[in-house]
Coordinates of N, CA and C in Angstrom, one line a residue:
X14 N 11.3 45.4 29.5 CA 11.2 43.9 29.8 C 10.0 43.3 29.0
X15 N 8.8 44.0 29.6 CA 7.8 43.6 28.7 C 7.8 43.5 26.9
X16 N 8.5 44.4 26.3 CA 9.1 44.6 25.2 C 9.7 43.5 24.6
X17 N 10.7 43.1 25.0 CA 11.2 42.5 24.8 C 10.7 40.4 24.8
X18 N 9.9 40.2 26.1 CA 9.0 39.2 26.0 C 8.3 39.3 24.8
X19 N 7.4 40.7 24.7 CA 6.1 40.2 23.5 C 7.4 39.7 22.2
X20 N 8.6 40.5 22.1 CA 9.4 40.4 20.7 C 9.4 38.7 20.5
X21 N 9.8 38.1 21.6 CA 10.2 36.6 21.7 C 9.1 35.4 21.2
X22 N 8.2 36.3 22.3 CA 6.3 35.4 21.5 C 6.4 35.6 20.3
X23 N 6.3 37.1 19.5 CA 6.1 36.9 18.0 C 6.9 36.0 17.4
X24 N 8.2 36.2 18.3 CA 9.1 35.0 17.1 C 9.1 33.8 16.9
X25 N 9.0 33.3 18.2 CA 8.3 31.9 18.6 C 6.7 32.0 17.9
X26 N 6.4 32.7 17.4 CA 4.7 32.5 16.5 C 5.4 32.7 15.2
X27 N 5.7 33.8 14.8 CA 6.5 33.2 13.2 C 7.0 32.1 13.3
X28 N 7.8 31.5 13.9 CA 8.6 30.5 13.7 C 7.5 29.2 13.8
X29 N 6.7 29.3 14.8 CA 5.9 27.8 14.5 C 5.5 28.2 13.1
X30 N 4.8 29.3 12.8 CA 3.8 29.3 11.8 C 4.7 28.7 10.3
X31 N 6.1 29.4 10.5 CA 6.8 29.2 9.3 C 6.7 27.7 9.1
X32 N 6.8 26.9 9.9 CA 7.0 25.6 10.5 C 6.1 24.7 9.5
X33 N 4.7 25.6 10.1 CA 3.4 24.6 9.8 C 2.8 24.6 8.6
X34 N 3.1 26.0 8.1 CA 2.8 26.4 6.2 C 4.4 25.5 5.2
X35 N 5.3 25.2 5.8 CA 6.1 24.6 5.5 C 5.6 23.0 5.2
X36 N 5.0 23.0 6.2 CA 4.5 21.3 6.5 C 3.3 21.0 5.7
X37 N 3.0 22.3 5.5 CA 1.6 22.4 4.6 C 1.6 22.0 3.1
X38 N 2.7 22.8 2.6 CA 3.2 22.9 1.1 C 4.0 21.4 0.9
X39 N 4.8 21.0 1.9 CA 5.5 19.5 1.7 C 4.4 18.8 2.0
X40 N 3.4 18.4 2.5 CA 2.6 17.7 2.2 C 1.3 17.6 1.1
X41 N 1.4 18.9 1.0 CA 0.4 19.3 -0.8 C 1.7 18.5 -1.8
X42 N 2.7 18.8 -2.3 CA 3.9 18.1 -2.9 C 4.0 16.4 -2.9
X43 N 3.6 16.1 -1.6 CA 3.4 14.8 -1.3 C 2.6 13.9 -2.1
X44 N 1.8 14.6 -1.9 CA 0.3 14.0 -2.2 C 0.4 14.1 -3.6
X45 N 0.4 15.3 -4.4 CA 0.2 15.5 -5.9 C 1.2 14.6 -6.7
X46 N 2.4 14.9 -5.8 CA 3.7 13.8 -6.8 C 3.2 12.7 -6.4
X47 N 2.4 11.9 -5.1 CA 2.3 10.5 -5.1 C 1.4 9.7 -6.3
X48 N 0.3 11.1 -6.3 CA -0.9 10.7 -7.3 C -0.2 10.6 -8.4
X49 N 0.8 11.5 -8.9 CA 1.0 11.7 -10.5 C 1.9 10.0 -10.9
X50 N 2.7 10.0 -9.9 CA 3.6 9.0 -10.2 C 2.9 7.4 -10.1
X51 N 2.0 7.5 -9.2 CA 1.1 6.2 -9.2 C 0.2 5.8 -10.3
X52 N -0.4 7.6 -11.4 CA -1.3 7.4 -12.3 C -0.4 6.3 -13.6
X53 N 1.1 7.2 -13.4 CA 2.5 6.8 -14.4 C 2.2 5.0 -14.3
X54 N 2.4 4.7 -13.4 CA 3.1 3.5 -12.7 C 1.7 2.5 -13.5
X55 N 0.5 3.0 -13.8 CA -0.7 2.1 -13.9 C -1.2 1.9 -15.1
X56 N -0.4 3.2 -16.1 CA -1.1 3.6 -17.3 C 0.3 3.0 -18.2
X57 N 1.7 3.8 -17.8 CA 2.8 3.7 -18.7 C 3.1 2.0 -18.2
X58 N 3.1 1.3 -19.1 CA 4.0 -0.3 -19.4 C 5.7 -0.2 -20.0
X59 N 6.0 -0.5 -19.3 CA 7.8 -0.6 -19.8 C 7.3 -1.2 -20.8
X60 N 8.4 -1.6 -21.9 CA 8.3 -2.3 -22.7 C 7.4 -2.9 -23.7
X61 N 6.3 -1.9 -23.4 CA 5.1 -2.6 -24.0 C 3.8 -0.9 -24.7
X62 N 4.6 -0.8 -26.1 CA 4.1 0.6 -26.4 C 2.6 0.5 -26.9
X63 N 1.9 -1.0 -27.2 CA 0.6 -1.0 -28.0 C -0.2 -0.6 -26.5
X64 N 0.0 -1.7 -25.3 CA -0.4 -1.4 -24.0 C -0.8 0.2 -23.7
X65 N 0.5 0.6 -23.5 CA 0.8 1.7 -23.2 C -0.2 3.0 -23.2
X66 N -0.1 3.2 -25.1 CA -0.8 4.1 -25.8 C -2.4 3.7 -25.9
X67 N -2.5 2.3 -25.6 CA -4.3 2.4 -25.3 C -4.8 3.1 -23.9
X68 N -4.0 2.8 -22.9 CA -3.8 3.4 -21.6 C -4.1 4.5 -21.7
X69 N -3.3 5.4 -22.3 CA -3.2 6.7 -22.3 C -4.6 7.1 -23.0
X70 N -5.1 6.7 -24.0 CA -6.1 7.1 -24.5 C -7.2 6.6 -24.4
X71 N -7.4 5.7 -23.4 CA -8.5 4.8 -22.5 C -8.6 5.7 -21.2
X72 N -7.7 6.3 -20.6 CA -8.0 7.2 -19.9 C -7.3 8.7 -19.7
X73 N -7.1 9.3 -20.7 CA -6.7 10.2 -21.2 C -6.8 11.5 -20.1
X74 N -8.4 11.5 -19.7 CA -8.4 13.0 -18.4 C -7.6 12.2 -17.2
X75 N -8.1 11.3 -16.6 CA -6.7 10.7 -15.6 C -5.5 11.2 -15.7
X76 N -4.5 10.7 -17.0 CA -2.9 11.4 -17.6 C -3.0 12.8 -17.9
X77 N -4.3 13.3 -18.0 CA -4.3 15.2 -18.0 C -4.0 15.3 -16.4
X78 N -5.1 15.2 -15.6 CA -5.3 15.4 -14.9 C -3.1 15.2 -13.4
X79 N -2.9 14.2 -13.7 CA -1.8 13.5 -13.2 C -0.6 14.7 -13.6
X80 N -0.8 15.0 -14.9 CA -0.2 16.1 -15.5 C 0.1 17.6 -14.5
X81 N -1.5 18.1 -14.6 CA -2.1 19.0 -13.4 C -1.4 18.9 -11.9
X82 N -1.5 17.6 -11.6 CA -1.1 17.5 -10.4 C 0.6 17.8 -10.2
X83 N 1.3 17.2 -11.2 CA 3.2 17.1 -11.2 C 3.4 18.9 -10.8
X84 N 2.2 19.5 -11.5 CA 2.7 20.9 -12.1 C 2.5 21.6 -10.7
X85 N 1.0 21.1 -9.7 CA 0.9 21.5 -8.7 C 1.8 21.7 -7.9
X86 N 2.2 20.1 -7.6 CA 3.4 19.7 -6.6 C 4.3 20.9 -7.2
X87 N 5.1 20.6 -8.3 CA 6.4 21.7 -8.3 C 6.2 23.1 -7.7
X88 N 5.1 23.8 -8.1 CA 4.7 24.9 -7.8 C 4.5 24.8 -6.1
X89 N 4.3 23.8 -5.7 CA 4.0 23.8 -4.2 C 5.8 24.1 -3.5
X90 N 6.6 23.3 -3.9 CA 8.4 22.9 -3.7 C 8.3 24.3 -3.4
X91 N 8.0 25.6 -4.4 CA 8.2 26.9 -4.4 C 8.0 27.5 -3.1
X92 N 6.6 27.3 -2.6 CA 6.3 27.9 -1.2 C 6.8 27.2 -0.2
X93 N 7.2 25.9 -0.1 CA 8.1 25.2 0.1 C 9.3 26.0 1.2
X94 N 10.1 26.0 0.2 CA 11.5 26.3 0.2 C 11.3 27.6 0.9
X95 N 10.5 28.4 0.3 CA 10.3 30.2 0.8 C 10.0 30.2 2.6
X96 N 9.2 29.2 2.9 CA 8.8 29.0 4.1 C 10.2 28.4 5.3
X97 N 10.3 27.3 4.5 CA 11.9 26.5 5.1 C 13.1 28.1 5.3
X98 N 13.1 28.2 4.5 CA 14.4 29.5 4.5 C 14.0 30.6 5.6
X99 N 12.7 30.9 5.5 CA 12.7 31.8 6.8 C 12.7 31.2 8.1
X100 N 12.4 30.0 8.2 CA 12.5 29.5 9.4 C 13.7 28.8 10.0
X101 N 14.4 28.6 9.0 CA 16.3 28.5 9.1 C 16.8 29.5 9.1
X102 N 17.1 30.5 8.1 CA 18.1 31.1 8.6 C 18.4 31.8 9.6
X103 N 18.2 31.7 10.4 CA 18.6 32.1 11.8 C 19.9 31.4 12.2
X104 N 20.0 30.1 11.4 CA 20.8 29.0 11.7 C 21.8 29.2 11.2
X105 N 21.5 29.5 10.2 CA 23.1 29.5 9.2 C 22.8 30.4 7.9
X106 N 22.5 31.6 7.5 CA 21.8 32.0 6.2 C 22.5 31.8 5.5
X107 N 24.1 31.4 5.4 CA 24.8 31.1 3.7 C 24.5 29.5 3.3
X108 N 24.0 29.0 4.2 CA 23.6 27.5 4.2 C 22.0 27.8 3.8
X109 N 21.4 28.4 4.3 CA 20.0 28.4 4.1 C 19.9 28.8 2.8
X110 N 21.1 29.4 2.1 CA 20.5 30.5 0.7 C 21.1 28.9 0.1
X111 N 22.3 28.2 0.1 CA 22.1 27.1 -0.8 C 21.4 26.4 -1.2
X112 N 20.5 25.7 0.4 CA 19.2 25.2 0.1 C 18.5 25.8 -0.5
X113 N 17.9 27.3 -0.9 CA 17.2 27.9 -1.6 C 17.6 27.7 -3.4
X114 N 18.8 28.0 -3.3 CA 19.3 28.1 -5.2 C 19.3 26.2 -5.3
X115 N 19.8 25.4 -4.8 CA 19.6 24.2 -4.9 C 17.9 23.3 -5.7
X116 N 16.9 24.0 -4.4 CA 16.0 23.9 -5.4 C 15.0 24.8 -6.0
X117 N 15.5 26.2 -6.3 CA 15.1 26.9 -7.8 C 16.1 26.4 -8.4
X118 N 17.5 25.6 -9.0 CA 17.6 24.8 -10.1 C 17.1 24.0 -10.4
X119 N 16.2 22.4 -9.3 CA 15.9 21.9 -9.3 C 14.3 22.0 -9.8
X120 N 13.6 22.6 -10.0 CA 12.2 23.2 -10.3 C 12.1 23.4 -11.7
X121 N 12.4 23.8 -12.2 CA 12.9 24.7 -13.4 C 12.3 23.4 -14.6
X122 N 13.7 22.4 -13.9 CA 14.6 21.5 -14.8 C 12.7 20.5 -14.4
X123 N 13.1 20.3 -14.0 CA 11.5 18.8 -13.2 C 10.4 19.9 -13.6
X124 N 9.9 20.9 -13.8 CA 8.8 21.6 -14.5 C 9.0 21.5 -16.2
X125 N 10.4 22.1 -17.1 CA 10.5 21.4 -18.4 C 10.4 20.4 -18.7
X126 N 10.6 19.4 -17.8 CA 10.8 17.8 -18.2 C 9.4 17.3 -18.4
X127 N 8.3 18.1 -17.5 CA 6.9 17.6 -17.4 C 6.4 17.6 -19.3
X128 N 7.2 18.2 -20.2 CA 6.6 18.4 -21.3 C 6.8 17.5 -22.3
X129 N 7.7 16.7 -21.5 CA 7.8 15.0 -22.3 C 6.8 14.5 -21.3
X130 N 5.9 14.6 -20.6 CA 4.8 13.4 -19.8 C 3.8 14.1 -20.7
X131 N 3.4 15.2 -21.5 CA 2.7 16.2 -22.3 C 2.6 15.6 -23.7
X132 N 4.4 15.3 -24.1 CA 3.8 15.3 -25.5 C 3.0 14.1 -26.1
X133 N 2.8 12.8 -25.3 CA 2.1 11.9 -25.9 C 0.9 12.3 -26.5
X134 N 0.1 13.3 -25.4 CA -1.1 13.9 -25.9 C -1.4 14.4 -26.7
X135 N -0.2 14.9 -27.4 CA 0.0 16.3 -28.5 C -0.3 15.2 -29.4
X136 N 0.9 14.1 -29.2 CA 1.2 12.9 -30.7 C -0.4 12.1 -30.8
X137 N -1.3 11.8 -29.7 CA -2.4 11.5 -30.1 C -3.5 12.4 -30.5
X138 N -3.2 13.7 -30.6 CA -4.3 14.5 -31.0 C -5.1 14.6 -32.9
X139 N -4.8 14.1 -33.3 CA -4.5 13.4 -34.8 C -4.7 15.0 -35.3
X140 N -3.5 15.9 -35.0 CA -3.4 16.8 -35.5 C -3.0 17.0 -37.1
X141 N -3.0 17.7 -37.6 CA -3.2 17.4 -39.3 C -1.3 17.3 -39.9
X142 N -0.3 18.4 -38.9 CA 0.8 17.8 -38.8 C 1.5 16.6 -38.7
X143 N 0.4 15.7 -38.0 CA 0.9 14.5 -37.5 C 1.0 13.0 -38.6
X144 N -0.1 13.8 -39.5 CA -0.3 13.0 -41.0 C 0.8 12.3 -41.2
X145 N 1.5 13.1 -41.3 CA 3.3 12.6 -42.0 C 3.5 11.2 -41.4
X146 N 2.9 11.2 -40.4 CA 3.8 9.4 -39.1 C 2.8 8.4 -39.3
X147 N 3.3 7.2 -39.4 CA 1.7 6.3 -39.6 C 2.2 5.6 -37.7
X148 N 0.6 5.3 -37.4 CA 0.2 4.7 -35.9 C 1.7 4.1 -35.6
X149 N 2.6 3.4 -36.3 CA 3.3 2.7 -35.6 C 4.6 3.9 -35.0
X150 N 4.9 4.8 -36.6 CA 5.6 5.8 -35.9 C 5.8 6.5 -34.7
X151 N 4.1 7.0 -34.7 CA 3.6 7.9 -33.4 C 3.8 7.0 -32.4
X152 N 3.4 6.0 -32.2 CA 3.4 4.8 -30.9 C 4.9 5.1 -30.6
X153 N 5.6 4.7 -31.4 CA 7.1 4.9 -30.9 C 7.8 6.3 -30.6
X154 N 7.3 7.1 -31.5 CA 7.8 8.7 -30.7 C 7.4 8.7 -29.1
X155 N 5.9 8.3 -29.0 CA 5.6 8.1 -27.7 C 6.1 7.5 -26.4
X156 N 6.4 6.7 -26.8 CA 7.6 5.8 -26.0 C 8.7 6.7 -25.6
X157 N 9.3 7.1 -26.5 CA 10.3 7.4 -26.8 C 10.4 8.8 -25.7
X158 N 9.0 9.9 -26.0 CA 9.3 11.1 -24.9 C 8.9 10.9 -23.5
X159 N 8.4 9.3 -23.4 CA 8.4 8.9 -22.0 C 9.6 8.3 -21.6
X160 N 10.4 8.3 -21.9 CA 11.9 7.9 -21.8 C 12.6 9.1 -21.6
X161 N 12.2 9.9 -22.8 CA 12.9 11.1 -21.9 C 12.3 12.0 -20.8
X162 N 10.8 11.5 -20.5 CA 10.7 12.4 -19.1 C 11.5 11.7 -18.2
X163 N 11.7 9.8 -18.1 CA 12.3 9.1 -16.9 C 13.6 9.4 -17.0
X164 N 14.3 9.5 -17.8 CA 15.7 10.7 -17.7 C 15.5 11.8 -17.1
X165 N 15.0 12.4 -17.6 CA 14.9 13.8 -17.2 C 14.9 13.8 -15.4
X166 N 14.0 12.8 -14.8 CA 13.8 12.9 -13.2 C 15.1 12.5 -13.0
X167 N 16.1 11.7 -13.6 CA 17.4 11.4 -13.4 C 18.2 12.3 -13.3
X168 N 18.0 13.7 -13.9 CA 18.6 15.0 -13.9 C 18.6 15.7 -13.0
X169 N 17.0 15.6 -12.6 CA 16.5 16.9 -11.5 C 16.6 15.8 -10.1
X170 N 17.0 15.0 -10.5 CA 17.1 14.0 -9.0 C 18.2 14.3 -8.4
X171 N 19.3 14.6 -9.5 CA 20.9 15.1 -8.4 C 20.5 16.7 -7.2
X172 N 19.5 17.6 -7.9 CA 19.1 18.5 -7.2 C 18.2 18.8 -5.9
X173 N 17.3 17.7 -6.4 CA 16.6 17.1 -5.6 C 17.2 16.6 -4.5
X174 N 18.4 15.6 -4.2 CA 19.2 15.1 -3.8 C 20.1 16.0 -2.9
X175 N 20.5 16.8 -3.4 CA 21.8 17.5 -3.6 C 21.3 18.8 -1.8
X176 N 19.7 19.0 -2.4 CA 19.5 20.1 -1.3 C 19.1 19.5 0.1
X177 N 19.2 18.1 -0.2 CA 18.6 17.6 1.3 C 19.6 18.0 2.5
X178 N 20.9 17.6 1.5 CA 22.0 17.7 2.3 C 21.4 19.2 3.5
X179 N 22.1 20.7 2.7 CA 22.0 21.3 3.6 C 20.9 21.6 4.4
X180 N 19.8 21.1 4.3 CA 18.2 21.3 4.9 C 18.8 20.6 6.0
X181 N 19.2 19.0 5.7 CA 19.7 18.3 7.0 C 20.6 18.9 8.0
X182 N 21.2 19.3 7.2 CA 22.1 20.2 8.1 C 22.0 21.2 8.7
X183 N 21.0 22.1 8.2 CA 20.2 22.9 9.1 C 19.0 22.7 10.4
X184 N 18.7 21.8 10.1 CA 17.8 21.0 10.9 C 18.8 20.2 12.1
X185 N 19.8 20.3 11.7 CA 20.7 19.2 12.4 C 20.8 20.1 13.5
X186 N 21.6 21.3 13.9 CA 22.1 22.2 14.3 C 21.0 23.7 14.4
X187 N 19.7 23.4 14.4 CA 18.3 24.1 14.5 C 18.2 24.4 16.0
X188 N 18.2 23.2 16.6 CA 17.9 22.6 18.0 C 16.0 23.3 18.1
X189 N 15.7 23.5 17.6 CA 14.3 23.3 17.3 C 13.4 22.4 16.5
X190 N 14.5 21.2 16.1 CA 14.0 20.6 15.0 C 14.7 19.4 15.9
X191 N 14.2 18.2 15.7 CA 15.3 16.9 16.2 C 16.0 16.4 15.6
X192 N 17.3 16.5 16.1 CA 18.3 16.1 15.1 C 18.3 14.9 14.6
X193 N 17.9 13.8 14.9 CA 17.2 12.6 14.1 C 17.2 12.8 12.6
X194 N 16.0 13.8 12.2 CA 15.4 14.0 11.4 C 16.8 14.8 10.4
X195 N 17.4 15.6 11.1 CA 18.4 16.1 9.9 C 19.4 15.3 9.8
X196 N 19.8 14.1 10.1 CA 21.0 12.9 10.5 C 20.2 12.2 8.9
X197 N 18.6 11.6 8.9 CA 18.0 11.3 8.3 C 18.0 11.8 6.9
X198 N 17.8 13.2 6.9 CA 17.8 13.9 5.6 C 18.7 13.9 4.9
X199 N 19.9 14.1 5.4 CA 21.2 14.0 4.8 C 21.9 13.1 4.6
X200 N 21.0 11.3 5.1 CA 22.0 10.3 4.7 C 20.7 10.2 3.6
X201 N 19.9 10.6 3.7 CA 18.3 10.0 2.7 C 18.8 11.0 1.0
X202 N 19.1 11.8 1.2 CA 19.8 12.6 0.0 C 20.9 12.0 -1.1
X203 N 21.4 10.6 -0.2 CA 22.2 9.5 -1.0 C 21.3 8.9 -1.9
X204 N 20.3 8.8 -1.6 CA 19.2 8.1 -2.4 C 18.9 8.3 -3.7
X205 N 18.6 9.9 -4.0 CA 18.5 10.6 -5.2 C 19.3 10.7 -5.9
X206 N 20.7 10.8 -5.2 CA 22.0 11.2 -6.2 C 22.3 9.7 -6.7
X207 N 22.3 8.6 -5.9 CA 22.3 7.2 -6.4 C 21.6 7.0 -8.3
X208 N 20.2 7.3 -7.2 CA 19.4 6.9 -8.8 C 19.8 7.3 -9.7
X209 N 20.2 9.2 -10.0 CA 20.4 9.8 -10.7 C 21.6 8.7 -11.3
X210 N 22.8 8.3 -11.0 CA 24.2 8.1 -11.4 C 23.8 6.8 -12.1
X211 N 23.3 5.9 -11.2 CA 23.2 4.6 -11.6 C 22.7 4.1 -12.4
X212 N 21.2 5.0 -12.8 CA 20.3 5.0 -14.0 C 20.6 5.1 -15.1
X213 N 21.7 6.3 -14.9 CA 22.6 6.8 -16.4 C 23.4 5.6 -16.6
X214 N 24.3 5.2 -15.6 CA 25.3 4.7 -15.9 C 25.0 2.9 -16.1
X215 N 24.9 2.5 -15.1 CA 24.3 1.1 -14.9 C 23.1 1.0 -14.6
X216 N 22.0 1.3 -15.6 CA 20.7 1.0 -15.2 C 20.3 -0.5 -14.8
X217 N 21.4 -1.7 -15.1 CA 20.8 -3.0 -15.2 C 21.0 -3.2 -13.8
X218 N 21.4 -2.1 -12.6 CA 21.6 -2.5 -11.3 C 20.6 -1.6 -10.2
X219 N 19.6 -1.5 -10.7 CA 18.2 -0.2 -10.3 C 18.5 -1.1 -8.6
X220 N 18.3 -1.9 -8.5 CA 18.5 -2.5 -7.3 C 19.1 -1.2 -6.0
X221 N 20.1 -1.1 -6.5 CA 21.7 -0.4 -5.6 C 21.2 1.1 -5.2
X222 N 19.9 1.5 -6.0 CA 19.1 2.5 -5.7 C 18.1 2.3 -4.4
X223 N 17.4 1.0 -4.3 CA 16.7 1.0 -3.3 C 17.2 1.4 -1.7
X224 N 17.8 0.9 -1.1 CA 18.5 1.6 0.2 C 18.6 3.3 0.4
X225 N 18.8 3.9 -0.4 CA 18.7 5.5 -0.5 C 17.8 5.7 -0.2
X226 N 16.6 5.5 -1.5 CA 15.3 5.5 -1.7 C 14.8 5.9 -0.7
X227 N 14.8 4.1 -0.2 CA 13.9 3.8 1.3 C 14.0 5.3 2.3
X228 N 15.1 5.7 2.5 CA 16.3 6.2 3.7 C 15.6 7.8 3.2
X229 N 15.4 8.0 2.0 CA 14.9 9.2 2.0 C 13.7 9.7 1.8
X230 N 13.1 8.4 2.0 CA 11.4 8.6 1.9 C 11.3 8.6 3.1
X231 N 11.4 7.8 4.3 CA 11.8 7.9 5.6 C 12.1 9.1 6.2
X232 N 12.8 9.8 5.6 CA 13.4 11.3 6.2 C 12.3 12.0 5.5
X233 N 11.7 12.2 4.7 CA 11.1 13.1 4.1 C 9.4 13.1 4.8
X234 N 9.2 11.9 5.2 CA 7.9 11.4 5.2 C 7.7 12.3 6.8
X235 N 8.6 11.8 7.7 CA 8.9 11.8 9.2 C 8.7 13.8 9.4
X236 N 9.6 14.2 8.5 CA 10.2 16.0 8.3 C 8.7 16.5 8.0
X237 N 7.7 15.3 7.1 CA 6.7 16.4 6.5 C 5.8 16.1 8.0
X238 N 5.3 15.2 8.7 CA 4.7 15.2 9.8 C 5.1 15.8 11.1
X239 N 6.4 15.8 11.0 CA 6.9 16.9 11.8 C 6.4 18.6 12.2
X240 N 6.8 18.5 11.0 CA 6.0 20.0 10.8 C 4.9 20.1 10.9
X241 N 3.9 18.9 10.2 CA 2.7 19.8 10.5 C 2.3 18.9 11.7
X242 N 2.4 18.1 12.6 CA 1.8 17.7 13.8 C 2.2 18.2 15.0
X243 N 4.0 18.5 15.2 CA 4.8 19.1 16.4 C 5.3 20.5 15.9
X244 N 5.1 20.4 14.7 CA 6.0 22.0 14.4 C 7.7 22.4 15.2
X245 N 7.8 23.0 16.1 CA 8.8 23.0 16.6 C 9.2 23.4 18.1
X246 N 9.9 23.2 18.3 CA 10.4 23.4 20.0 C 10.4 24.9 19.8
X247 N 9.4 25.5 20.2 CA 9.5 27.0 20.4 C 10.7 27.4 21.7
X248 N 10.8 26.5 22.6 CA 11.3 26.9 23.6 C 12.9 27.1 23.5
X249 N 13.2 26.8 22.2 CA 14.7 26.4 21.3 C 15.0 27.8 21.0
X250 N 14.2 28.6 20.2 CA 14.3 29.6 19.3 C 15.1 30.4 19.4
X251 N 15.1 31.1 21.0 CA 16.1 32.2 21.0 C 17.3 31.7 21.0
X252 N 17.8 30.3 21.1 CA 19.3 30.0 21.2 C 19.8 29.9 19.7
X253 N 18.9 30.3 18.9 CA 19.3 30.6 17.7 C 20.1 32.0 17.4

């Protein structure tokens, strides 16, 4: 009997712990993607490449540094996911292993892409290769591989997207997790696959993206406090 109790505490202590290193890694992710994307949002000018490239090279360790940070976050997704999966599968493991491959494709793709936010740096390095292009050339290659990183999140956004679903759904059906929150993740997952489609297709309606957006920052924001302030209904576990 006694046996069997201590077995239950350890699992109820993995399971918070999985919980709370989970909540740890989504919130390191949080933070580094918010910095990198806010450095984006201050320095890169739509439309406006003279702007732009003084930006870049007016504060150049800032856009290193933002750089540093994208690369953290992804690398964080990693421990991420590793944490999430042990503390689901209990629930469903052929659902939990989707969530897993879902985002190792998604990582991959949003860690290559980081090397169009990279190459401006390369094209301002007045590398002796670079002779061939006069300022106006380089300005516009510049432009140009910042275009393809904002595609690129358009790519890794259907993945991004794509894995909330089953997380929601594991959370949904956890009964250690409130189901609120997985109702939330899996309508907030419309968000990502939105942008992705829309961007490509009808970019002149970015609008039609906000409602997801919102819906899945909401779910994500809620999931990451979750974890690390309540962690989970230990008292749930064995009905797993």
């Amino acid at each position: 009997m006694n046996s069997n109790k201590n077995g239950e505490i350890s699992i109820e202590k993995s399971s918070l712990f999985n919980a709370r290193v989970a909540g740890i890694f989504y919130f390191t992710f949080l933070i580094t993607a918010g910095f990198s994307q806010l450095v984006r949002n201050n320095l890169i000018i739509p439309n406006n490449i003279a702007v732009t490239v003084s930006n870049i090279i007016t504060h150049n360790l800032l856009y290193r540094i933002s750089f540093v940070t994208d690369l953290i976050g992804s690398t964080s997704y990693i421990f991420l996911i590793f944490f999430l999966y042990k503390l689901l599968k209990s629930v469903n493991k052929n659902i939990a292993k989707l969530m897993v491959i879902l985002v190792l494709i998604g990582i991959p793709i949003a860690m290559l892409n980081q090397l169009n936010q990279f190459a401006p740096l390369l094209l301002l390095s007045g590398a002796d290769y670079l002779k061939v292009f006069d300022t106006n050339q380089i300005n516009s290659l510049i432009m140009l591989f910042l275009d393809f990183y904002k595609h690129g999140v358009y790519i890794a956004d259907i993945f991004w997207g794509s894995w909330l679903i089953p997380f929601g759904y594991l959370v949904y059906k956890s009964k250690f997790l409130p189901r609120i929150l997985g109702i939330l993740l899996m309508a907030g997952s419309s968000g990502f696959l939105i942008e992705s489609f829309v961007m490509t297709l009808i970019p002149d309606y970015q609008i039609l993206t906000y409602p997801g957006l919102a819906i899945g920052t909401i779910a994500e924001l809620s999931t990451i406090f979750w974890l690390l302030i309540r962690g989970i209904n230990v008292s749930k576990i064995e009905k797993n």
